[in-house]
Coordinates of N, CA and C in Angstrom, one line a residue:
A1 N -58.0 -3.1 3.2 CA -57.9 -2.9 4.8 C -56.0 -2.2 4.2
A2 N -55.3 -4.0 4.3 CA -54.4 -4.5 3.6 C -53.4 -3.7 2.8
F3 N -54.3 -3.6 1.6 CA -54.0 -2.5 0.7 C -53.9 -1.3 1.1
I4 N -54.4 -0.3 1.9 CA -54.5 0.8 2.6 C -53.5 1.2 3.5
I5 N -53.8 0.1 4.3 CA -51.7 0.5 5.0 C -50.4 0.6 4.5
L6 N -50.8 -1.1 3.2 CA -49.2 -0.8 2.6 C -49.0 0.2 2.0
A7 N -50.2 0.7 0.9 CA -49.6 2.6 0.5 C -50.1 3.6 0.8
L8 N -49.9 3.4 2.2 CA -49.7 4.1 3.3 C -47.7 4.1 3.6
V9 N -48.3 2.6 3.9 CA -46.5 2.8 4.7 C -45.3 2.2 3.8
A10 N -45.3 1.9 2.8 CA -44.6 2.1 1.2 C -43.4 3.0 1.2
P11 N -44.5 4.3 1.3 CA -43.5 5.1 0.6 C -42.7 5.5 2.2
L12 N -42.7 5.8 3.3 CA -41.9 5.3 4.4 C -40.6 4.5 4.5
L13 N -41.4 3.0 4.2 CA -40.1 2.3 4.3 C -39.3 2.7 2.9
Y14 N -39.8 3.6 1.2 CA -39.1 3.3 0.9 C -38.0 4.3 0.6
A15 N -38.6 5.9 1.4 CA -38.2 7.0 2.3 C -36.5 5.9 2.8
G16 N -36.7 5.3 3.7 CA -35.5 4.7 4.5 C -34.9 4.2 3.7
L17 N -35.3 3.0 3.2 CA -34.3 2.4 2.3 C -33.1 3.5 1.4
R18 N -34.2 4.3 0.1 CA -33.0 5.0 0.0 C -32.1 6.1 0.7
E19 N -32.3 6.6 2.0 CA -31.7 7.0 3.0 C -30.2 6.1 3.1
R20 N -30.8 5.1 3.7 CA -29.4 3.6 3.5 C -28.6 3.7 2.5
N21 N -29.5 3.3 1.4 CA -28.5 3.8 0.0 C -27.5 5.3 0.2
R22 N -28.2 6.0 0.4 CA -27.5 7.4 0.1 C -26.5 7.3 0.9
V23 N -26.3 6.2 2.7 CA -26.0 7.2 3.5 C -24.2 5.8 2.9
W24 N -25.0 4.2 2.1 CA -24.0 3.4 2.4 C -23.0 3.6 1.2
S25 N -23.7 5.0 0.0 CA -23.6 4.9 -1.4 C -21.7 5.7 -1.1
D26 N -20.9 6.3 0.6 CA -19.8 6.5 0.6 C -18.9 5.5 1.3
D27 N -18.2 4.4 1.0 CA -17.2 4.0 1.5 C -17.0 3.6 3.2
E28 N -16.4 4.6 3.4 CA -16.4 5.3 4.7 C -17.4 4.4 5.7
M29 N -18.5 5.4 4.7 CA -19.8 5.5 5.9 C -20.5 3.9 6.1
L30 N -20.1 3.0 4.7 CA -20.0 1.9 5.0 C -19.2 1.3 6.1
L31 N -18.2 1.4 6.1 CA -16.8 0.6 6.4 C -17.0 1.0 8.3
T32 N -17.7 2.1 8.7 CA -17.3 2.3 9.6 C -19.1 1.9 10.4
E33 N -20.0 1.5 9.8 CA -21.2 0.8 10.7 C -20.3 -0.8 10.5
A34 N -19.8 -1.0 9.2 CA -19.6 -2.5 9.3 C -18.2 -2.4 10.9
I35 N -17.3 -1.7 11.0 CA -17.2 -1.5 12.3 C -17.4 -1.9 13.7
E36 N -19.1 -0.8 13.3 CA -19.3 -1.0 14.8 C -20.1 -2.0 14.7
A37 N -20.3 -2.2 13.8 CA -21.3 -3.7 13.6 C -21.1 -4.6 14.2
S38 N -19.1 -4.9 13.8 CA -18.6 -6.2 14.1 C -16.8 -5.2 14.4
P39 N -17.2 -5.2 15.4 CA -15.5 -3.8 15.4 C -14.2 -5.2 15.7
G40 N -14.2 -6.4 15.8 CA -12.9 -8.2 15.7 C -12.6 -8.1 14.0
W41 N -13.0 -7.2 13.9 CA -12.8 -7.7 12.1 C -11.8 -7.4 11.7
P42 N -10.2 -7.6 11.8 CA -9.2 -6.5 11.2 C -9.4 -5.8 9.9
R43 N -10.7 -6.8 9.3 CA -9.7 -6.7 7.5 C -11.0 -5.5 7.2
L44 N -12.6 -4.8 8.4 CA -12.5 -3.6 8.6 C -11.9 -2.5 7.8
Y45 N -10.8 -2.5 9.4 CA -10.5 -1.4 9.5 C -9.1 -1.6 8.5
F46 N -9.0 -2.5 7.9 CA -7.7 -2.4 7.0 C -8.3 -1.5 5.7
V47 N -9.7 -1.8 5.1 CA -9.7 -1.7 3.9 C -10.5 0.0 4.4
R48 N -10.9 0.7 5.3 CA -11.8 1.8 5.8 C -9.4 2.1 6.2
G49 N -8.4 2.0 6.2 CA -7.4 2.3 6.3 C -7.2 2.6 4.7
I50 N -6.8 1.8 3.6 CA -6.8 1.8 2.6 C -7.8 3.5 2.4
I51 N -9.3 3.5 2.6 CA -10.0 4.7 1.4 C -9.2 6.3 2.1
Y52 N -8.9 6.0 3.9 CA -8.3 7.3 4.4 C -6.7 7.3 3.5
D53 N -6.5 6.8 3.6 CA -5.1 6.2 3.0 C -5.2 7.1 1.3
L54 N -6.1 6.9 0.7 CA -6.0 7.1 -0.6 C -6.9 8.9 -0.6
R55 N -7.1 9.3 0.6 CA -7.5 10.3 0.1 C -6.7 11.4 1.4
N56 N -5.4 11.1 1.7 CA -4.4 11.6 2.2 C -4.8 12.3 4.0
D57 N -5.8 10.5 3.9 CA -6.2 10.7 5.5 C -5.6 10.2 6.7
Y58 N -3.9 10.7 6.9 CA -2.8 10.0 7.3 C -2.9 9.2 8.4
N59 N -3.4 10.5 8.9 CA -3.5 10.0 10.7 C -4.9 8.9 10.7
R60 N -5.5 9.0 10.0 CA -6.5 8.0 10.3 C -6.8 6.7 9.9
A61 N -5.3 7.0 8.8 CA -5.2 5.7 8.1 C -4.3 4.6 9.2
L62 N -3.1 5.4 9.5 CA -2.1 5.0 10.2 C -2.8 4.2 11.5
K63 N -4.1 4.9 12.4 CA -4.8 4.6 13.1 C -5.5 3.3 12.8
D64 N -6.3 3.3 11.7 CA -6.9 1.9 11.2 C -5.9 0.8 11.1
Y65 N -4.5 1.2 9.9 CA -3.2 -0.3 9.7 C -3.3 -0.8 11.4
D66 N -3.4 0.3 12.3 CA -2.4 -0.1 13.8 C -3.4 -0.7 14.3
T67 N -5.0 -0.6 14.3 CA -5.8 -1.2 14.6 C -6.1 -3.0 14.1
A68 N -5.8 -3.2 13.2 CA -6.2 -3.9 11.6 C -5.0 -5.2 12.1
V69 N -3.5 -4.2 13.3 CA -2.4 -5.8 13.1 C -2.5 -5.5 14.7
K70 N -3.1 -4.8 15.5 CA -3.4 -5.1 17.1 C -4.5 -6.4 17.1
L71 N -5.5 -6.2 16.1 CA -6.3 -7.2 16.0 C -6.1 -8.9 15.2
N72 N -5.4 -8.9 14.5 CA -4.6 -9.9 13.6 C -3.2 -9.7 13.6
P73 N -2.0 -9.8 14.7 CA -0.8 -9.5 14.6 C 0.4 -10.9 13.5
A74 N -0.3 -11.2 12.7 CA -0.2 -11.8 11.2 C -1.0 -11.6 10.2
F75 N -1.3 -10.3 10.2 CA -2.4 -9.4 9.1 C -0.6 -9.2 8.1
K76 N -0.4 -10.1 7.6 CA 1.0 -9.5 6.5 C 0.2 -7.7 5.1
D77 N -0.6 -8.0 5.2 CA -1.0 -6.9 4.3 C -1.2 -5.2 5.1
A78 N -1.5 -5.3 6.2 CA -1.9 -4.5 6.7 C 0.0 -4.1 7.3
Y79 N 0.5 -5.0 7.9 CA 2.2 -4.3 8.0 C 2.3 -3.9 6.9
N80 N 2.0 -4.3 5.0 CA 2.7 -3.6 4.3 C 2.1 -2.9 3.9
N81 N 0.8 -1.9 4.2 CA 0.7 -0.5 3.7 C 1.1 0.3 5.0
R82 N 1.0 -0.4 5.9 CA 1.3 0.7 7.3 C 2.8 1.0 6.9
G83 N 3.7 0.2 6.6 CA 5.0 0.4 6.0 C 5.0 1.5 4.5
Y84 N 4.0 1.2 3.7 CA 3.9 2.0 2.8 C 4.0 3.7 2.9
L85 N 2.7 3.9 4.4 CA 2.3 4.7 4.2 C 3.5 5.6 5.5
Y86 N 4.1 4.4 6.1 CA 5.7 5.9 6.5 C 6.4 6.1 6.0
Y87 N 6.6 5.1 4.2 CA 7.6 5.5 3.9 C 7.1 6.9 2.9
E88 N 6.0 6.8 2.8 CA 5.6 8.6 1.8 C 5.3 9.6 3.0
L89 N 5.4 9.3 4.2 CA 5.8 10.3 5.2 C 6.8 10.2 6.1
K90 N 7.8 9.7 5.2 CA 9.5 10.0 5.1 C 9.6 9.0 6.5
D91 N 9.1 8.4 7.1 CA 9.5 7.6 8.5 C 9.8 5.9 8.4
Y92 N 11.7 6.5 7.4 CA 11.3 5.1 7.3 C 12.2 4.0 7.9
G93 N 12.1 4.9 9.6 CA 12.6 3.4 10.2 C 11.6 2.6 10.6
K94 N 10.4 2.9 11.1 CA 9.0 3.0 10.5 C 9.2 2.1 9.8
A95 N 9.0 2.1 8.4 CA 8.8 2.0 7.4 C 9.2 0.1 7.5
V96 N 10.9 0.2 7.4 CA 11.2 -0.7 7.8 C 11.0 -2.1 8.5
E97 N 10.7 -1.7 10.0 CA 10.3 -2.6 10.0 C 8.8 -3.5 10.7
D98 N 8.0 -2.4 9.7 CA 6.7 -2.9 8.9 C 6.8 -4.0 7.9
F99 N 7.7 -3.9 6.7 CA 8.1 -4.6 6.0 C 8.8 -5.5 6.4
N100 N 10.1 -5.3 7.4 CA 10.2 -6.6 8.4 C 9.4 -7.2 8.8
R101 N 8.5 -6.8 9.4 CA 6.7 -7.9 10.3 C 6.6 -8.8 8.7
A102 N 5.7 -7.8 7.8 CA 5.5 -8.0 6.5 C 6.4 -9.8 6.2
G103 N 7.3 -9.4 5.7 CA 8.4 -10.5 5.7 C 8.6 -11.9 5.8
E104 N 8.5 -11.2 7.3 CA 8.6 -12.4 8.0 C 7.4 -13.4 8.0
L105 N 6.1 -12.8 8.2 CA 4.9 -13.4 7.3 C 5.0 -13.9 5.9
A106 N 5.6 -13.3 4.9 CA 5.0 -14.0 3.3 C 6.9 -13.9 3.3
P107 N 7.7 -14.5 3.7 CA 8.8 -14.4 2.5 C 9.1 -14.2 1.4
E108 N 7.8 -14.5 -0.3 CA 7.6 -14.6 -1.0 C 6.7 -13.1 -1.5
D109 N 6.7 -12.8 -0.7 CA 6.2 -11.1 -1.2 C 6.8 -10.5 -2.3
Y110 N 7.1 -10.7 -3.4 CA 7.5 -9.7 -4.0 C 7.5 -7.8 -3.7
W111 N 5.8 -7.4 -3.3 CA 6.1 -6.1 -2.5 C 6.6 -5.6 -1.2
V112 N 7.1 -6.9 -0.9 CA 7.5 -6.7 1.4 C 9.1 -6.0 0.3
Y113 N 10.1 -7.4 -0.6 CA 11.0 -6.5 -0.5 C 11.4 -5.0 -1.1
F114 N 10.4 -5.0 -2.8 CA 10.2 -3.7 -3.0 C 10.2 -2.4 -2.2
N115 N 9.2 -2.8 -1.8 CA 8.8 -1.6 -1.0 C 9.9 -1.5 -0.1
R116 N 10.4 -2.8 0.8 CA 11.8 -2.4 1.9 C 12.7 -1.7 1.1
G117 N 13.0 -2.5 0.1 CA 14.0 -1.5 -0.7 C 14.2 0.2 -0.9
L118 N 12.5 0.3 -1.1 CA 12.5 1.9 -1.2 C 12.9 2.1 0.2
A119 N 12.4 1.8 1.2 CA 13.1 2.7 2.8 C 14.2 2.8 2.8
F120 N 14.9 1.4 2.3 CA 16.6 1.5 2.6 C 17.1 2.6 1.7
A121 N 16.3 2.8 0.6 CA 17.4 4.0 0.0 C 16.9 5.3 0.4
G122 N 15.3 5.1 0.4 CA 15.1 6.8 1.9 C 16.0 6.5 2.9
L123 N 16.5 6.0 3.1 CA 17.7 5.8 4.7 C 19.0 6.0 4.2
G124 N 19.4 5.7 3.2 CA 20.9 6.0 2.2 C 21.1 4.8 2.5
K125 N 21.0 3.5 3.1 CA 21.2 2.3 3.0 C 21.4 1.1 1.7
Y126 N 22.2 1.7 0.8 CA 21.6 1.2 -0.4 C 22.5 0.1 -0.8
K127 N 23.2 -0.3 -0.3 CA 23.7 -2.0 -0.4 C 22.7 -3.1 0.2
E128 N 21.8 -2.6 1.2 CA 20.5 -3.2 1.5 C 18.2 -2.7 0.6
A129 N 18.9 -1.9 -0.2 CA 18.1 -1.6 -1.0 C 18.2 -2.2 -2.4
A130 N 19.8 -2.5 -2.2 CA 20.0 -3.5 -3.6 C 19.6 -4.5 -3.6
A131 N 19.7 -5.3 -2.8 CA 19.6 -6.4 -1.9 C 18.4 -7.0 -2.1
D132 N 17.6 -6.3 -1.5 CA 15.9 -6.3 -1.0 C 15.7 -5.8 -3.1
F133 N 15.8 -4.9 -3.4 CA 15.4 -4.8 -5.4 C 16.1 -6.2 -5.9
S134 N 17.0 -7.0 -5.4 CA 17.5 -8.4 -6.1 C 16.4 -8.9 -6.5
A135 N 16.2 -9.4 -4.5 CA 15.0 -10.2 -3.8 C 13.9 -10.2 -4.7
A136 N 13.4 -9.0 -4.9 CA 12.3 -8.7 -5.9 C 11.8 -9.2 -6.5
I137 N 13.4 -9.0 -7.8 CA 13.8 -9.0 -9.1 C 13.5 -10.8 -9.1
F138 N 14.2 -11.3 -8.5 CA 14.4 -12.6 -8.4 C 12.7 -14.0 -8.3
L139 N 12.1 -12.9 -7.4 CA 11.2 -13.3 -7.4 C 10.1 -13.3 -8.3
D140 N 9.9 -12.0 -9.2 CA 9.3 -11.4 -10.2 C 10.3 -11.1 -11.3
P141 N 11.2 -11.4 -12.0 CA 12.0 -11.5 -12.7 C 11.3 -10.0 -14.1
D142 N 9.7 -10.2 -14.2 CA 9.2 -9.4 -14.9 C 9.0 -7.9 -15.5
R143 N 9.5 -7.7 -13.4 CA 8.8 -6.5 -13.2 C 10.3 -5.2 -13.9
S144 N 9.8 -4.7 -14.9 CA 11.1 -3.4 -15.1 C 11.4 -2.2 -13.3
D145 N 10.3 -2.4 -12.9 CA 10.7 -1.6 -11.7 C 11.0 -1.5 -11.2
A146 N 11.4 -2.5 -10.5 CA 12.7 -3.1 -9.6 C 13.7 -3.1 -10.0
F147 N 14.1 -3.2 -11.7 CA 14.9 -3.0 -12.2 C 15.5 -2.1 -12.2
N148 N 14.9 -0.6 -12.7 CA 14.8 0.4 -12.6 C 14.8 1.0 -11.4
N149 N 14.5 0.6 -9.8 CA 15.1 1.6 -8.7 C 16.5 0.4 -8.3
R150 N 16.7 -0.7 -8.2 CA 17.8 -1.7 -8.2 C 18.9 -0.5 -8.7
G151 N 18.9 0.1 -10.3 CA 19.6 0.7 -11.0 C 20.4 2.6 -10.3
A152 N 18.8 2.7 -9.9 CA 19.1 3.6 -9.4 C 20.1 3.9 -7.8
V153 N 19.9 2.8 -7.4 CA 20.9 2.7 -6.3 C 22.2 2.4 -6.2
Y154 N 21.8 1.9 -7.3 CA 23.2 1.5 -7.7 C 24.1 3.1 -8.3
M155 N 23.5 3.7 -8.7 CA 23.8 5.3 -9.5 C 24.0 6.1 -8.1
A156 N 23.0 5.7 -7.1 CA 23.0 6.9 -5.4 C 24.7 5.9 -5.1
A157 N 24.8 5.0 -5.2 CA 26.2 4.7 -4.5 C 27.6 4.5 -5.9
G158 N 27.7 5.3 -6.7 CA 28.4 5.7 -7.0 C 28.8 4.6 -8.6
E159 N 27.7 2.9 -8.0 CA 28.3 1.9 -9.3 C 27.7 1.9 -10.1
K160 N 28.6 3.0 -11.4 CA 27.8 3.5 -12.3 C 27.2 2.3 -13.4
E161 N 28.9 0.8 -13.3 CA 28.8 -0.3 -14.0 C 27.0 -0.7 -14.6
K162 N 27.2 -1.5 -12.6 CA 26.0 -2.6 -12.1 C 24.5 -1.1 -12.9
A163 N 24.7 0.3 -12.3 CA 23.7 0.7 -13.0 C 23.1 0.7 -14.1
A164 N 24.1 1.3 -15.0 CA 23.7 1.6 -16.1 C 22.7 0.0 -17.0
S165 N 23.7 -1.0 -16.5 CA 23.5 -2.8 -17.1 C 21.9 -2.6 -16.4
D166 N 21.5 -2.4 -15.2 CA 19.7 -2.6 -15.0 C 19.4 -1.4 -15.8
L167 N 19.7 -0.5 -15.5 CA 18.7 1.3 -16.4 C 18.2 0.1 -17.2
N168 N 19.1 -0.5 -18.5 CA 19.6 -1.0 -19.5 C 18.3 -1.7 -20.0
K169 N 18.3 -2.7 -18.6 CA 17.7 -3.8 -18.3 C 16.0 -3.3 -18.9
A170 N 15.7 -2.2 -17.6 CA 14.5 -2.1 -17.5 C 14.3 -1.0 -18.2
C171 N 14.9 -0.3 -19.4 CA 14.7 0.7 -20.6 C 14.2 -0.6 -21.7
S172 N 14.4 -1.5 -21.7 CA 14.4 -2.4 -22.7 C 13.2 -3.3 -22.2
M173 N 12.6 -3.2 -21.5 CA 11.3 -4.0 -20.6 C 10.5 -2.7 -21.3
G174 N 10.5 -1.5 -21.9 CA 9.9 -0.6 -21.8 C 9.4 0.3 -20.7
Y175 N 10.3 0.7 -19.6 CA 9.8 1.2 -18.4 C 10.3 2.7 -19.1
E176 N 9.9 3.5 -18.9 CA 10.4 5.3 -19.8 C 10.8 6.1 -18.6
A177 N 11.0 5.6 -17.6 CA 10.8 6.2 -16.3 C 13.2 5.8 -16.4
A178 N 13.6 4.6 -16.3 CA 14.2 3.4 -17.0 C 15.8 4.6 -17.7
C179 N 14.4 4.6 -18.8 CA 15.8 5.4 -19.9 C 15.7 6.9 -19.2
K180 N 14.8 7.3 -18.9 CA 15.3 9.0 -18.8 C 16.3 9.1 -17.6
N181 N 16.6 8.3 -16.7 CA 17.5 7.7 -15.8 C 19.3 7.3 -16.5
L182 N 18.6 6.3 -17.6 CA 19.9 6.2 -18.1 C 20.5 7.5 -19.0
E183 N 19.9 8.3 -19.9 CA 20.2 9.2 -20.2 C 20.9 10.2 -19.6
K184 N 20.2 10.7 -18.3 CA 21.0 11.4 -17.6 C 22.1 10.9 -17.1
M185 N 22.3 9.7 -16.7 CA 24.0 9.0 -16.3 C 24.5 9.2 -16.9
K186 N 24.3 9.0 -18.8 CA 25.5 9.0 -19.6 C 25.5 10.8 -19.7
T187 N 25.0 11.1 -19.7 CA 24.9 12.8 -20.1 C 25.4 13.8 -18.8
G188 N 25.7 13.3 -17.6 CA 26.2 13.4 -16.4 C 24.5 14.6 -15.8
S189 N 23.8 15.0 -16.6 CA 23.1 15.7 -16.0 C 21.8 15.4 -14.5

């Protein structure tokens, strides 16, 4: 009798399990369900914010990053990601605010300075941008992208010798964009 009941129930259980796995195959659905079960966990909102960001669903990404920092005001990565999203949306002032907060929480984080340098460059604050790229280079001198960006900022500020030095360095490290930027600077194009 137990075998007959199991034989009748097993396909139903399997179908339910299969449906659950199909639903959970979508990261957003899995995280949404996890958030519903544990709404006080900021990392869940943070990760779902990344998913929305990658899908170019910026409003939902911002909402989840906002929730993550409200739940945990010391969540450096949430400030950094939200700041970068603001940078992508060209809201450079808000980006700088978030990078400032991330920097207070993690003053040795390369990405805080690198990203804030981008935001300052977007605001046309080249001195501040160069200082942040310099800090990023100090923290990780093997990052050619920071040399390239500092060189680009120097170029925008009219400091051609400093620009050439940084672009040469980045180019010698194999950063192709720096080689192209250097060539443009030399030809004046």
